[in-house]
Amino acid sequence: MKLVNIGFGNMVSADRMIAIVSPESAPIKRIVQEARERGSLIDATHGRRTKAVIITDSDHVILTYLQAETLTNRMLEEENNVTEDNTNE
């Protein structure tokens, strides 16, 4: 299982992520509000401004202060590290 750091030492399973999106559009704001109402919203911003929303396969919605680009780079970096480890063995 690959874990991705989403800020402040919080980790999310990369295999469970469906999408990383910007929180600015009305449909995403609606998804966040619905998740808050049903109790499946995870706020990992530590009081900072939300810059990305992660949607998981279990219908959890995760707010993070990191930008979507940063999260994507971290996922790719982890993937490259795993690939390098497998070729070195």
PDB file of C-alpha atoms in Angstrom:
ATOM      1  CA  MET A   1       0.000   0.000   0.000  1.00  0.00           C
ATOM      2  CA  LYS A   2       1.350   3.404  -1.012  1.00  0.00           C
ATOM      3  CA  LEU A   3       0.673   6.303   1.331  1.00  0.00           C
ATOM      4  CA  VAL A   4       0.755   9.935   0.210  1.00  0.00           C
ATOM      5  CA  ASN A   5       1.531  12.747   2.643  1.00  0.00           C
ATOM      6  CA  ILE A   6      -1.305  15.285   2.401  1.00  0.00           C
ATOM      7  CA  GLY A   7       0.256  17.727   4.857  1.00  0.00           C
ATOM      8  CA  PHE A   8       1.035  17.965   8.566  1.00  0.00           C
ATOM      9  CA  GLY A   9       2.028  14.303   8.634  1.00  0.00           C
ATOM     10  CA  ASN A  10      -1.407  13.111   7.501  1.00  0.00           C
ATOM     11  CA  MET A  11      -1.331  10.209   5.059  1.00  0.00           C
ATOM     12  CA  VAL A  12      -3.857   8.829   2.568  1.00  0.00           C
ATOM     13  CA  SER A  13      -3.685   5.566   0.659  1.00  0.00           C
ATOM     14  CA  ALA A  14      -2.872   6.344  -2.969  1.00  0.00           C
ATOM     15  CA  ASP A  15      -4.779   3.232  -4.045  1.00  0.00           C
ATOM     16  CA  ARG A  16      -8.008   4.594  -2.537  1.00  0.00           C
ATOM     17  CA  MET A  17      -7.861   8.030  -4.226  1.00  0.00           C
ATOM     18  CA  ILE A  18     -10.219   8.540  -7.153  1.00  0.00           C
ATOM     19  CA  ALA A  19      -9.676  12.246  -7.820  1.00  0.00           C
ATOM     20  CA  ILE A  20      -7.768  15.311  -6.659  1.00  0.00           C
ATOM     21  CA  VAL A  21      -9.707  18.434  -7.605  1.00  0.00           C
ATOM     22  CA  SER A  22      -9.807  22.165  -7.001  1.00  0.00           C
ATOM     23  CA  PRO A  23     -12.351  23.285  -4.378  1.00  0.00           C
ATOM     24  CA  GLU A  24     -13.493  26.336  -6.364  1.00  0.00           C
ATOM     25  CA  SER A  25     -16.281  24.970  -8.594  1.00  0.00           C
ATOM     26  CA  ALA A  26     -19.897  24.792  -7.489  1.00  0.00           C
ATOM     27  CA  PRO A  27     -20.201  21.004  -8.001  1.00  0.00           C
ATOM     28  CA  ILE A  28     -17.171  20.359  -5.767  1.00  0.00           C
ATOM     29  CA  LYS A  29     -18.497  22.750  -3.125  1.00  0.00           C
ATOM     30  CA  ARG A  30     -21.755  20.782  -3.212  1.00  0.00           C
ATOM     31  CA  ILE A  31     -19.872  17.461  -2.841  1.00  0.00           C
ATOM     32  CA  VAL A  32     -17.979  18.877   0.158  1.00  0.00           C
ATOM     33  CA  GLN A  33     -21.190  20.131   1.785  1.00  0.00           C
ATOM     34  CA  GLU A  34     -22.948  16.786   1.237  1.00  0.00           C
ATOM     35  CA  ALA A  35     -19.965  14.924   2.729  1.00  0.00           C
ATOM     36  CA  ARG A  36     -20.029  17.251   5.756  1.00  0.00           C
ATOM     37  CA  GLU A  37     -23.743  16.550   6.270  1.00  0.00           C
ATOM     38  CA  ARG A  38     -23.364  12.745   6.080  1.00  0.00           C
ATOM     39  CA  GLY A  39     -20.228  12.735   8.257  1.00  0.00           C
ATOM     40  CA  SER A  40     -17.729  11.555   5.668  1.00  0.00           C
ATOM     41  CA  LEU A  41     -15.698  14.769   5.389  1.00  0.00           C
ATOM     42  CA  ILE A  42     -12.115  14.740   6.657  1.00  0.00           C
ATOM     43  CA  ASP A  43     -10.598  18.180   7.157  1.00  0.00           C
ATOM     44  CA  ALA A  44      -6.796  17.928   7.079  1.00  0.00           C
ATOM     45  CA  THR A  45      -6.192  21.651   6.523  1.00  0.00           C
ATOM     46  CA  HIS A  46      -5.382  22.500  10.170  1.00  0.00           C
ATOM     47  CA  GLY A  47      -7.266  25.766   9.751  1.00  0.00           C
ATOM     48  CA  ARG A  48      -5.564  26.792   6.533  1.00  0.00           C
ATOM     49  CA  ARG A  49      -7.283  27.576   3.247  1.00  0.00           C
ATOM     50  CA  THR A  50      -8.427  24.492   1.298  1.00  0.00           C
ATOM     51  CA  LYS A  51      -6.496  24.223  -1.968  1.00  0.00           C
ATOM     52  CA  ALA A  52      -7.401  20.670  -3.007  1.00  0.00           C
ATOM     53  CA  VAL A  53     -10.164  18.167  -2.404  1.00  0.00           C
ATOM     54  CA  ILE A  54      -9.436  14.434  -2.502  1.00  0.00           C
ATOM     55  CA  ILE A  55     -12.293  12.073  -3.294  1.00  0.00           C
ATOM     56  CA  THR A  56     -11.837   8.435  -2.285  1.00  0.00           C
ATOM     57  CA  ASP A  57     -13.437   5.194  -3.418  1.00  0.00           C
ATOM     58  CA  SER A  58     -15.188   4.895  -0.031  1.00  0.00           C
ATOM     59  CA  ASP A  59     -17.027   8.217  -0.670  1.00  0.00           C
ATOM     60  CA  HIS A  60     -14.905  10.064   1.872  1.00  0.00           C
ATOM     61  CA  VAL A  61     -13.976  13.613   0.946  1.00  0.00           C
ATOM     62  CA  ILE A  62     -10.661  14.943   2.252  1.00  0.00           C
ATOM     63  CA  LEU A  63      -9.732  18.633   2.381  1.00  0.00           C
ATOM     64  CA  THR A  64      -6.064  19.591   2.262  1.00  0.00           C
ATOM     65  CA  TYR A  65      -4.136  22.846   2.146  1.00  0.00           C
ATOM     66  CA  LEU A  66      -1.718  21.452  -0.465  1.00  0.00           C
ATOM     67  CA  GLN A  67      -2.291  22.176  -4.128  1.00  0.00           C
ATOM     68  CA  ALA A  68      -3.438  19.393  -6.444  1.00  0.00           C
ATOM     69  CA  GLU A  69      -0.127  19.634  -8.351  1.00  0.00           C
ATOM     70  CA  THR A  70       1.875  19.073  -5.180  1.00  0.00           C
ATOM     71  CA  LEU A  71      -0.168  15.997  -4.273  1.00  0.00           C
ATOM     72  CA  THR A  72       0.208  14.598  -7.783  1.00  0.00           C
ATOM     73  CA  ASN A  73       3.970  15.120  -7.663  1.00  0.00           C
ATOM     74  CA  ARG A  74       4.153  13.344  -4.301  1.00  0.00           C
ATOM     75  CA  MET A  75       2.191  10.407  -5.711  1.00  0.00           C
ATOM     76  CA  LEU A  76       4.473  10.178  -8.736  1.00  0.00           C
ATOM     77  CA  GLU A  77       7.564  10.516  -6.536  1.00  0.00           C
ATOM     78  CA  GLU A  78       6.396   7.613  -4.358  1.00  0.00           C
ATOM     79  CA  GLU A  79       5.654   5.550  -7.465  1.00  0.00           C
ATOM     80  CA  ASN A  80       9.159   6.192  -8.817  1.00  0.00           C
ATOM     81  CA  ASN A  81      10.736   5.239  -5.476  1.00  0.00           C
ATOM     82  CA  VAL A  82       8.846   1.935  -5.437  1.00  0.00           C
ATOM     83  CA  THR A  83       9.882   1.194  -9.024  1.00  0.00           C
ATOM     84  CA  GLU A  84      13.530   1.956  -8.264  1.00  0.00           C
ATOM     85  CA  ASP A  85      13.453  -0.278  -5.188  1.00  0.00           C
ATOM     86  CA  ASN A  86      12.056  -3.171  -7.207  1.00  0.00           C
ATOM     87  CA  THR A  87      14.719  -2.857  -9.928  1.00  0.00           C
ATOM     88  CA  ASN A  88      17.557  -2.745  -7.375  1.00  0.00           C
ATOM     89  CA  GLU A  89      16.612  -6.095  -5.862  1.00  0.00           C
TER      90      GLU A  89
END
